[in-house]
Amino acid sequence: MKERRDFIKKGLLLTGILAFNKSPLFGNNLDTLTNHNGDDESYWKLVKRQFPLQSDKIYLNNGTMGPSPYPVINAIQKDMMDIETSGRYGGNEDLAIEALSRFLSTKKEEISLTRNVTEGINIIASGLNLKKGDEVIMTQHEHVGHAGPWLNKAYTDGIVIKTFLLGKTAEETIDNLKKAITNKTKVISVPHIPCTIGQILPVKAICEIAREKNIFSFIDGAHPPGMLALSISDLNCDFYAGCCHKWMLGPKGTGFLYVAENMRDQLKVLYGGAGVDTGWDMLINPPSMKGYAENGHRFFYGTQNAASFKGIAAAIEFQETIGVAKIEKRVKQLSTYLQENLLAMGTTIDMLTPTESISRGAQIAFKIKDKDMAELQKKGYEKKIITRFVPENNINCLRVSTHIYNNFDEVDQFLELTERFIKS
Ligand SMILES: Cc1ncc(COP(=O)(O)O)c(C=O)c1O
């Protein structure tokens, strides 16, 4: 098997995807992260050194939580200390919004700061004016954070949720989606990358279909920011909810909601409070509010964690220092390597993540014939190899995420564990 893996590595090398140069180690200066094309394992060793992740742990579960690098942790700590020592109130909102809109290619006014993806989805599901019998199309691969807000809406308002199957290719997925659309469809609400099998959905095409039929498009973007070079304006969706605590490697409990400028007035504002309105007066009769903020602040309010906002900006700066295209290329190299080697183990492997390159991101999900994948996850934990068992919707597979702090040696160790497990 070792020979087989070397063969795959060599293949990637020949196609220019991988190069194992023995170049000198870099200094600990972040500038050195920028001026390098990343085709060199010593470069990624330097990247790994920016993370306090325990060195004896092989963390392949970024899909659940992205550990932050030192520049992010330091920025949060410093700002927190400033708040606690000076008594400073708030701040950094504009900094975080500015950084997010640059990173995601949106207008600043289209970004709301949230605590997580679920919060963003709730703002949309509760805010859209939907009535009993209106249909919302989703997949059968939803995370509770995406399914929950819509299921709640079905419970409270009688909307109807329709699901469709993901295809093995982008084309098949689009065909399946088209068949699910009826004249009652009001929203297409799909994950950009589902939590289950890591497949990239053709969301740009899906949003175009929605627009042509006058249907709202919502994208659950828990995973792409920080994994893929993402331009939300290019997707042309109506709404997109993401988080900073997964692939962006930012502070935990931080996220964003994108509401396209022309869609802002389509959403009912559920929470009033500081920042939501453009002025209010309790001394007139009756007391009233002037109107709503003409930006993303319409959907968030009150005292927030300013140090976390500083951390969002630092996380984006860290990603930009390395380069988003370089990050996407690297994390996909690792996942391609993992997928090809798993497939090389033969028909005992049931590969759930598509092999089509446009549909494959940085998460590989698979099952093994007649084996309990929760057991493989447990065996991994015993060896400090951390992955995610996926019980959602009875899929029962193992999901392996690869990010920039991972490397080929770590993937090899996971592959060896899997080989031993198959033989056991
Ligand atoms: C696809 C998907 N959607 C939504 C969520 C919920 O994210 P959050 O915990 O930030 O609300 C997750 C979390 O793993 C997810 O994977």
Short mmCIF file of C-alpha atoms and ligand atoms in Angstrom, two decimals:
data_model
loop_
_atom_site.label_atom_id
_atom_site.label_comp_id
_atom_site.label_asym_id
_atom_site.label_seq_id
_atom_site.Cartn_x
_atom_site.Cartn_y
_atom_site.Cartn_z
CA MET A 1 0.00 0.00 0.00
CA LYS A 2 2.93 2.30 0.84
CA GLU A 3 4.18 1.84 -2.76
CA ARG A 4 0.73 2.74 -4.07
CA ARG A 5 0.69 5.96 -2.04
CA ASP A 6 4.15 6.92 -3.22
CA PHE A 7 2.94 6.32 -6.77
CA ILE A 8 -0.02 8.72 -6.26
CA LYS A 9 2.28 11.34 -4.69
CA LYS A 10 4.65 10.97 -7.63
CA GLY A 11 1.74 11.42 -10.05
CA LEU A 12 0.70 14.64 -8.36
CA LEU A 13 4.33 15.77 -8.42
CA LEU A 14 4.65 15.16 -12.14
CA THR A 15 1.50 17.12 -12.88
CA GLY A 16 3.03 20.00 -10.97
CA ILE A 17 0.55 19.74 -8.10
CA LEU A 18 3.14 18.75 -5.54
CA ALA A 19 6.81 19.52 -5.12
CA PHE A 20 8.90 18.29 -2.24
CA ASN A 21 11.75 20.78 -2.38
CA LYS A 22 14.19 20.74 0.47
CA SER A 23 14.30 24.49 0.87
CA PRO A 24 15.56 26.08 4.08
CA LEU A 25 13.10 26.69 6.87
CA PHE A 26 11.54 30.09 6.88
CA GLY A 27 11.83 32.58 9.70
CA ASN A 28 8.86 33.15 11.94
CA ASN A 29 7.84 36.27 10.07
CA LEU A 30 4.33 36.30 8.61
CA ASP A 31 5.57 38.15 5.50
CA THR A 32 7.37 34.99 4.46
CA LEU A 33 3.97 33.32 4.25
CA THR A 34 2.93 35.68 1.47
CA ASN A 35 5.90 35.54 -0.85
CA HIS A 36 5.87 31.87 -1.66
CA ASN A 37 3.86 29.79 -4.10
CA GLY A 38 3.21 27.05 -1.53
CA ASP A 39 4.47 24.17 -3.69
CA ASP A 40 6.81 23.09 -0.96
CA GLU A 41 6.21 21.03 2.19
CA SER A 42 8.54 23.18 4.30
CA TYR A 43 6.27 26.15 3.57
CA TRP A 44 3.29 24.28 5.06
CA LYS A 45 5.41 23.29 8.05
CA LEU A 46 5.89 26.98 8.69
CA VAL A 47 2.13 27.51 8.37
CA LYS A 48 1.54 24.71 10.89
CA ARG A 49 3.88 26.43 13.34
CA GLN A 50 1.43 29.36 13.45
CA PHE A 51 -1.05 27.10 15.29
CA PRO A 52 -0.86 26.09 18.94
CA LEU A 53 -2.62 22.81 18.06
CA GLN A 54 -1.15 19.94 20.11
CA SER A 55 1.63 18.42 18.03
CA ASP A 56 0.78 14.83 18.99
CA LYS A 57 -2.77 15.23 17.69
CA ILE A 58 -3.80 14.68 14.07
CA TYR A 59 -6.78 16.95 13.82
CA LEU A 60 -8.82 16.06 10.74
CA ASN A 61 -12.09 17.57 11.89
CA ASN A 62 -11.97 21.18 10.79
CA GLY A 63 -15.50 20.71 9.46
CA THR A 64 -16.73 20.82 13.05
CA MET A 65 -14.42 23.48 14.44
CA GLY A 66 -11.42 25.34 13.05
CA PRO A 67 -8.60 25.88 15.56
CA SER A 68 -7.25 29.44 15.45
CA PRO A 69 -3.63 30.37 14.74
CA TYR A 70 -1.60 32.59 17.10
CA PRO A 71 -2.25 35.87 15.23
CA VAL A 72 -5.99 35.42 15.83
CA ILE A 73 -5.65 34.35 19.46
CA ASN A 74 -3.22 37.19 20.18
CA ALA A 75 -5.51 39.79 18.57
CA ILE A 76 -8.47 38.63 20.66
CA GLN A 77 -6.45 38.49 23.89
CA LYS A 78 -4.97 41.94 23.32
CA ASP A 79 -8.32 43.54 22.60
CA MET A 80 -9.97 41.79 25.52
CA MET A 81 -7.25 43.07 27.82
CA ASP A 82 -7.74 46.57 26.44
CA ILE A 83 -11.48 46.42 27.14
CA GLU A 84 -11.02 45.06 30.64
CA THR A 85 -8.28 47.49 31.63
CA SER A 86 -9.59 50.67 30.02
CA GLY A 87 -13.32 50.18 30.40
CA ARG A 88 -13.70 50.72 26.65
CA TYR A 89 -17.18 49.89 25.35
CA GLY A 90 -17.70 48.14 22.03
CA GLY A 91 -15.87 48.89 18.81
CA ASN A 92 -14.49 46.82 15.94
CA GLU A 93 -17.86 46.26 14.27
CA ASP A 94 -16.89 48.31 11.24
CA LEU A 95 -13.50 46.61 11.17
CA ALA A 96 -15.08 43.13 11.07
CA ILE A 97 -17.72 44.13 8.49
CA GLU A 98 -15.11 45.79 6.30
CA ALA A 99 -12.88 42.71 6.44
CA LEU A 100 -15.76 40.31 5.77
CA SER A 101 -17.08 42.27 2.81
CA ARG A 102 -13.57 42.35 1.29
CA PHE A 103 -13.01 38.64 1.96
CA LEU A 104 -16.41 37.58 0.61
CA SER A 105 -16.74 40.17 -2.19
CA THR A 106 -19.93 41.84 -1.02
CA LYS A 107 -20.97 45.38 -0.20
CA LYS A 108 -20.38 46.39 3.42
CA GLU A 109 -24.08 47.15 3.80
CA GLU A 110 -24.92 43.54 2.95
CA ILE A 111 -23.16 42.01 5.96
CA SER A 112 -24.72 41.40 9.38
CA LEU A 113 -22.62 40.05 12.24
CA THR A 114 -24.09 36.92 13.82
CA ARG A 115 -22.98 34.36 16.38
CA ASN A 116 -23.15 31.36 14.09
CA VAL A 117 -24.65 29.97 10.88
CA THR A 118 -27.82 28.85 12.65
CA GLU A 119 -28.59 32.41 13.74
CA GLY A 120 -28.28 33.67 10.16
CA ILE A 121 -30.60 30.92 8.89
CA ASN A 122 -33.17 31.74 11.57
CA ILE A 123 -33.17 35.40 10.51
CA ILE A 124 -34.10 34.31 6.98
CA ALA A 125 -36.54 31.51 7.86
CA SER A 126 -38.41 33.69 10.35
CA GLY A 127 -38.10 36.90 8.38
CA LEU A 128 -39.41 35.90 4.96
CA ASN A 129 -43.10 36.41 4.46
CA LEU A 130 -44.18 32.80 3.86
CA LYS A 131 -47.63 31.41 4.36
CA LYS A 132 -49.17 28.01 4.95
CA GLY A 133 -48.55 25.66 2.01
CA ASP A 134 -45.60 27.60 0.59
CA GLU A 135 -42.79 25.20 -0.28
CA VAL A 136 -39.10 25.34 0.64
CA ILE A 137 -36.72 23.01 -1.18
CA MET A 138 -33.81 21.49 0.74
CA THR A 139 -31.55 18.44 0.44
CA GLN A 140 -31.55 15.23 2.49
CA HIS A 141 -28.11 16.15 3.79
CA GLU A 142 -28.88 19.04 6.13
CA HIS A 143 -27.21 19.89 9.41
CA VAL A 144 -29.57 20.54 12.30
CA GLY A 145 -28.52 24.20 12.15
CA HIS A 146 -30.01 24.48 8.65
CA ALA A 147 -32.91 22.05 8.97
CA GLY A 148 -34.00 23.32 12.41
CA PRO A 149 -35.02 26.89 11.49
CA TRP A 150 -37.07 25.67 8.49
CA LEU A 151 -38.62 22.77 10.41
CA ASN A 152 -39.60 25.26 13.08
CA LYS A 153 -41.17 27.46 10.42
CA ALA A 154 -43.11 24.44 9.15
CA TYR A 155 -44.25 23.80 12.72
CA THR A 156 -45.31 27.39 13.45
CA ASP A 157 -46.57 28.57 10.06
CA GLY A 158 -47.38 25.44 8.07
CA ILE A 159 -44.86 25.85 5.28
CA VAL A 160 -43.97 22.61 3.50
CA ILE A 161 -40.41 21.33 3.16
CA LYS A 162 -39.56 19.31 0.05
CA THR A 163 -36.27 17.48 -0.31
CA PHE A 164 -34.26 16.30 -3.30
CA LEU A 165 -31.32 13.91 -3.64
CA LEU A 166 -27.77 15.05 -4.24
CA GLY A 167 -26.32 13.69 -7.47
CA LYS A 168 -22.87 12.20 -7.98
CA THR A 169 -22.19 15.11 -10.35
CA ALA A 170 -23.18 18.78 -10.39
CA GLU A 171 -25.37 18.12 -13.44
CA GLU A 172 -27.27 15.31 -11.74
CA THR A 173 -27.80 17.50 -8.65
CA ILE A 174 -29.27 20.28 -10.80
CA ASP A 175 -31.57 17.80 -12.59
CA ASN A 176 -32.84 16.45 -9.27
CA LEU A 177 -33.43 19.95 -7.94
CA LYS A 178 -35.36 21.05 -11.04
CA LYS A 179 -37.74 18.11 -10.59
CA ALA A 180 -38.54 19.23 -7.03
CA ILE A 181 -39.67 22.73 -8.09
CA THR A 182 -43.43 23.31 -8.21
CA ASN A 183 -45.55 26.43 -8.58
CA LYS A 184 -45.69 26.58 -4.77
CA THR A 185 -41.91 26.75 -4.36
CA LYS A 186 -40.97 29.99 -2.65
CA VAL A 187 -37.43 29.28 -1.41
CA ILE A 188 -34.53 27.07 -2.48
CA SER A 189 -32.47 26.65 0.67
CA VAL A 190 -29.40 24.49 0.12
CA PRO A 191 -25.96 23.99 1.66
CA HIS A 192 -23.01 25.19 -0.42
CA ILE A 193 -21.19 22.20 1.10
CA PRO A 194 -23.26 19.82 3.26
CA CYS A 195 -21.90 18.71 6.64
CA THR A 196 -22.32 15.07 5.65
CA ILE A 197 -20.25 14.21 2.57
CA GLY A 198 -18.39 17.42 1.78
CA GLN A 199 -19.73 17.76 -1.75
CA ILE A 200 -19.60 21.22 -3.34
CA LEU A 201 -23.03 22.02 -4.76
CA PRO A 202 -23.34 24.00 -8.02
CA VAL A 203 -24.85 26.92 -6.12
CA LYS A 204 -24.28 29.56 -8.79
CA ALA A 205 -26.38 27.57 -11.26
CA ILE A 206 -28.95 26.82 -8.54
CA CYS A 207 -29.33 30.53 -7.74
CA GLU A 208 -29.79 31.30 -11.42
CA ILE A 209 -32.59 28.72 -11.67
CA ALA A 210 -34.21 30.27 -8.58
CA ARG A 211 -33.96 33.80 -9.99
CA GLU A 212 -35.51 32.77 -13.33
CA LYS A 213 -38.50 31.33 -11.47
CA ASN A 214 -38.87 34.18 -8.98
CA ILE A 215 -37.87 31.93 -6.07
CA PHE A 216 -35.72 33.15 -3.15
CA SER A 217 -32.27 31.54 -2.95
CA PHE A 218 -30.64 30.89 0.40
CA ILE A 219 -27.23 29.25 0.80
CA ASP A 220 -26.03 27.60 4.02
CA GLY A 221 -22.35 28.50 3.79
CA ALA A 222 -20.99 26.93 6.97
CA HIS A 223 -17.98 25.45 5.18
CA PRO A 224 -16.80 27.37 2.08
CA PRO A 225 -15.45 30.61 3.65
CA GLY A 226 -11.80 29.88 4.38
CA MET A 227 -11.81 26.68 2.32
CA LEU A 228 -12.62 28.02 -1.14
CA ALA A 229 -11.79 31.35 -2.74
CA LEU A 230 -15.34 32.60 -2.38
CA SER A 231 -17.11 35.51 -4.04
CA ILE A 232 -20.69 35.81 -2.82
CA SER A 233 -21.49 38.57 -5.32
CA ASP A 234 -20.46 36.18 -8.10
CA LEU A 235 -22.89 33.51 -6.83
CA ASN A 236 -25.71 36.00 -7.15
CA CYS A 237 -27.74 34.48 -4.30
CA ASP A 238 -30.30 36.38 -2.23
CA PHE A 239 -29.04 35.24 1.19
CA TYR A 240 -25.90 33.46 2.44
CA ALA A 241 -25.13 32.53 6.05
CA GLY A 242 -21.62 31.57 7.14
CA CYS A 243 -19.42 31.34 10.19
CA CYS A 244 -15.90 32.39 11.10
CA HIS A 245 -15.29 29.50 13.51
CA LYS A 246 -14.76 26.71 10.97
CA TRP A 247 -12.57 27.08 7.87
CA MET A 248 -11.84 30.77 8.49
CA LEU A 249 -10.06 29.67 11.70
CA GLY A 250 -11.53 32.61 13.56
CA PRO A 251 -13.09 33.22 16.98
CA LYS A 252 -15.67 30.74 18.17
CA GLY A 253 -19.24 31.98 18.22
CA THR A 254 -18.82 34.37 15.29
CA GLY A 255 -20.55 34.38 11.95
CA PHE A 256 -22.09 36.53 9.28
CA LEU A 257 -25.26 36.81 7.27
CA TYR A 258 -25.27 38.19 3.75
CA VAL A 259 -28.52 39.79 2.62
CA ALA A 260 -28.38 41.16 -0.93
CA GLU A 261 -29.15 44.86 -0.90
CA ASN A 262 -32.31 44.44 -3.00
CA MET A 263 -33.58 41.75 -0.61
CA ARG A 264 -33.23 43.69 2.66
CA ASP A 265 -36.82 44.91 2.65
CA GLN A 266 -38.14 41.40 1.98
CA LEU A 267 -37.25 40.37 5.53
CA LYS A 268 -39.38 41.10 8.56
CA VAL A 269 -37.20 42.47 11.37
CA LEU A 270 -37.71 40.22 14.36
CA TYR A 271 -35.57 41.96 16.97
CA GLY A 272 -35.51 45.66 17.65
CA GLY A 273 -32.65 47.19 19.62
CA ALA A 274 -29.50 49.29 19.42
CA GLY A 275 -28.26 49.51 15.84
CA VAL A 276 -31.42 48.17 14.15
CA ASP A 277 -33.21 51.49 13.66
CA THR A 278 -32.41 55.00 12.46
CA GLY A 279 -33.78 56.77 15.53
CA TRP A 280 -36.53 56.45 18.10
CA ASP A 281 -38.44 58.70 20.49
CA MET A 282 -40.26 57.76 23.65
CA LEU A 283 -41.29 61.35 24.44
CA ILE A 284 -43.77 61.74 21.60
CA ASN A 285 -47.26 60.29 21.61
CA PRO A 286 -47.34 57.52 20.62
CA PRO A 287 -43.59 56.75 21.00
CA SER A 288 -42.15 55.55 17.71
CA MET A 289 -39.16 54.50 15.68
CA LYS A 290 -38.12 56.38 12.53
CA GLY A 291 -37.18 53.44 10.36
CA TYR A 292 -34.73 50.60 9.88
CA ALA A 293 -31.00 50.86 9.29
CA GLU A 294 -30.19 50.74 5.59
CA ASN A 295 -27.44 48.18 6.13
CA GLY A 296 -26.82 44.79 7.73
CA HIS A 297 -27.21 46.27 11.20
CA ARG A 298 -30.92 45.94 10.67
CA PHE A 299 -30.51 42.30 11.76
CA PHE A 300 -28.18 42.55 14.79
CA TYR A 301 -28.35 44.60 17.91
CA GLY A 302 -27.13 45.35 21.42
CA THR A 303 -23.81 44.74 23.14
CA GLN A 304 -21.48 42.42 21.29
CA ASN A 305 -18.04 40.92 21.90
CA ALA A 306 -15.74 43.55 20.38
CA ALA A 307 -12.65 41.38 20.96
CA SER A 308 -14.19 38.64 18.81
CA PHE A 309 -14.81 41.16 16.04
CA LYS A 310 -11.11 42.03 16.20
CA GLY A 311 -10.45 38.29 15.90
CA ILE A 312 -12.57 38.07 12.74
CA ALA A 313 -10.45 40.78 11.11
CA ALA A 314 -7.25 39.02 12.24
CA ALA A 315 -8.47 35.67 10.87
CA ILE A 316 -9.15 37.25 7.49
CA GLU A 317 -5.78 38.98 7.52
CA PHE A 318 -4.13 35.62 8.26
CA GLN A 319 -5.91 33.98 5.32
CA GLU A 320 -5.06 36.88 3.02
CA THR A 321 -1.43 36.76 4.15
CA ILE A 322 -1.19 33.18 2.90
CA GLY A 323 -3.54 33.80 -0.04
CA VAL A 324 -7.03 32.36 -0.50
CA ALA A 325 -6.21 30.71 -3.84
CA LYS A 326 -3.14 29.07 -2.29
CA ILE A 327 -5.25 27.81 0.61
CA GLU A 328 -7.91 26.34 -1.68
CA LYS A 329 -5.27 24.60 -3.79
CA ARG A 330 -3.52 23.10 -0.76
CA VAL A 331 -6.58 21.84 1.11
CA LYS A 332 -7.85 20.23 -2.09
CA GLN A 333 -4.48 18.60 -2.78
CA LEU A 334 -4.65 16.92 0.61
CA SER A 335 -8.25 15.77 0.14
CA THR A 336 -7.56 14.51 -3.40
CA TYR A 337 -4.60 12.53 -2.09
CA LEU A 338 -6.79 11.08 0.67
CA GLN A 339 -9.63 10.20 -1.69
CA GLU A 340 -7.41 8.58 -4.32
CA ASN A 341 -5.67 6.43 -1.72
CA LEU A 342 -8.94 5.35 -0.17
CA LEU A 343 -10.27 4.40 -3.59
CA ALA A 344 -7.08 2.42 -4.18
CA MET A 345 -8.08 0.19 -1.24
CA GLY A 346 -10.63 -1.42 -3.52
CA THR A 347 -14.34 -2.15 -3.57
CA THR A 348 -14.58 -2.43 0.20
CA ILE A 349 -14.58 1.38 0.19
CA ASP A 350 -17.91 3.08 -0.45
CA MET A 351 -16.80 6.58 -1.45
CA LEU A 352 -19.59 9.08 -0.77
CA THR A 353 -17.79 12.29 -1.76
CA PRO A 354 -17.94 12.76 -5.54
CA THR A 355 -14.73 12.27 -7.47
CA GLU A 356 -15.69 15.00 -9.94
CA SER A 357 -13.22 17.79 -9.17
CA ILE A 358 -15.74 20.67 -9.27
CA SER A 359 -17.80 18.83 -6.66
CA ARG A 360 -14.91 17.94 -4.33
CA GLY A 361 -13.74 20.32 -1.60
CA ALA A 362 -11.59 19.57 1.43
CA GLN A 363 -13.74 16.95 3.13
CA ILE A 364 -13.87 13.29 2.16
CA ALA A 365 -16.62 11.02 3.45
CA PHE A 366 -16.72 7.26 3.06
CA LYS A 367 -17.94 3.99 4.45
CA ILE A 368 -16.36 0.54 4.57
CA LYS A 369 -18.36 -2.52 3.61
CA ASP A 370 -19.68 -4.40 6.69
CA LYS A 371 -17.87 -2.10 9.13
CA ASP A 372 -19.13 0.29 11.78
CA MET A 373 -17.59 3.67 10.96
CA ALA A 374 -18.16 4.92 14.52
CA GLU A 375 -15.69 2.20 15.51
CA LEU A 376 -13.08 3.59 13.08
CA GLN A 377 -13.61 7.05 14.56
CA LYS A 378 -13.09 5.56 18.05
CA LYS A 379 -9.93 3.74 16.98
CA GLY A 380 -8.68 7.05 15.58
CA TYR A 381 -9.34 8.86 18.86
CA GLU A 382 -7.24 6.23 20.67
CA LYS A 383 -4.35 7.23 18.36
CA LYS A 384 -5.21 10.94 18.63
CA ILE A 385 -6.51 11.02 15.05
CA ILE A 386 -9.63 13.15 15.17
CA THR A 387 -12.36 12.74 12.53
CA ARG A 388 -16.15 13.13 12.45
CA PHE A 389 -18.64 10.26 12.42
CA VAL A 390 -21.74 11.38 10.47
CA PRO A 391 -24.94 9.88 11.89
CA GLU A 392 -27.18 12.53 10.25
CA ASN A 393 -30.08 11.09 8.27
CA ASN A 394 -28.66 7.57 8.84
CA ILE A 395 -25.71 8.21 6.55
CA ASN A 396 -23.33 6.69 9.14
CA CYS A 397 -20.09 7.52 7.34
CA LEU A 398 -16.77 8.99 8.45
CA ARG A 399 -15.87 12.53 7.34
CA VAL A 400 -12.26 13.60 7.14
CA SER A 401 -11.39 17.28 6.77
CA THR A 402 -8.04 18.60 5.58
CA HIS A 403 -6.94 22.16 6.30
CA ILE A 404 -3.72 24.14 5.99
CA TYR A 405 -2.26 22.92 9.30
CA ASN A 406 -2.51 19.30 8.04
CA ASN A 407 0.05 17.56 5.86
CA PHE A 408 0.60 14.42 3.79
CA ASP A 409 2.23 12.54 6.69
CA GLU A 410 -0.90 13.02 8.77
CA VAL A 411 -3.11 11.82 5.93
CA ASP A 412 -0.81 8.77 5.57
CA GLN A 413 -1.28 7.96 9.26
CA PHE A 414 -5.05 8.09 8.83
CA LEU A 415 -4.79 5.85 5.75
CA GLU A 416 -2.68 3.31 7.66
CA LEU A 417 -5.25 3.30 10.47
CA THR A 418 -7.98 2.63 7.89
CA GLU A 419 -6.02 -0.21 6.30
CA ARG A 420 -5.52 -1.87 9.68
CA PHE A 421 -9.21 -1.41 10.45
CA ILE A 422 -10.25 -3.07 7.18
CA LYS A 423 -8.04 -6.08 7.95
CA SER A 424 -9.23 -6.38 11.57
C1 LIG B 1 -23.63 22.60 6.77
C2 LIG B 1 -23.80 23.20 8.14
N1 LIG B 1 -24.77 24.08 8.35
C3 LIG B 1 -24.96 24.67 9.53
C4 LIG B 1 -24.14 24.37 10.60
C5 LIG B 1 -24.36 25.05 11.91
O1 LIG B 1 -23.33 25.95 12.16
P1 LIG B 1 -23.26 26.82 13.48
O2 LIG B 1 -22.90 25.88 14.58
O3 LIG B 1 -22.22 27.85 13.21
O4 LIG B 1 -24.60 27.41 13.71
C6 LIG B 1 -23.09 23.45 10.44
C7 LIG B 1 -22.20 23.09 11.54
O5 LIG B 1 -21.43 22.18 11.51
C8 LIG B 1 -22.93 22.83 9.17
O6 LIG B 1 -21.95 21.94 8.94
#
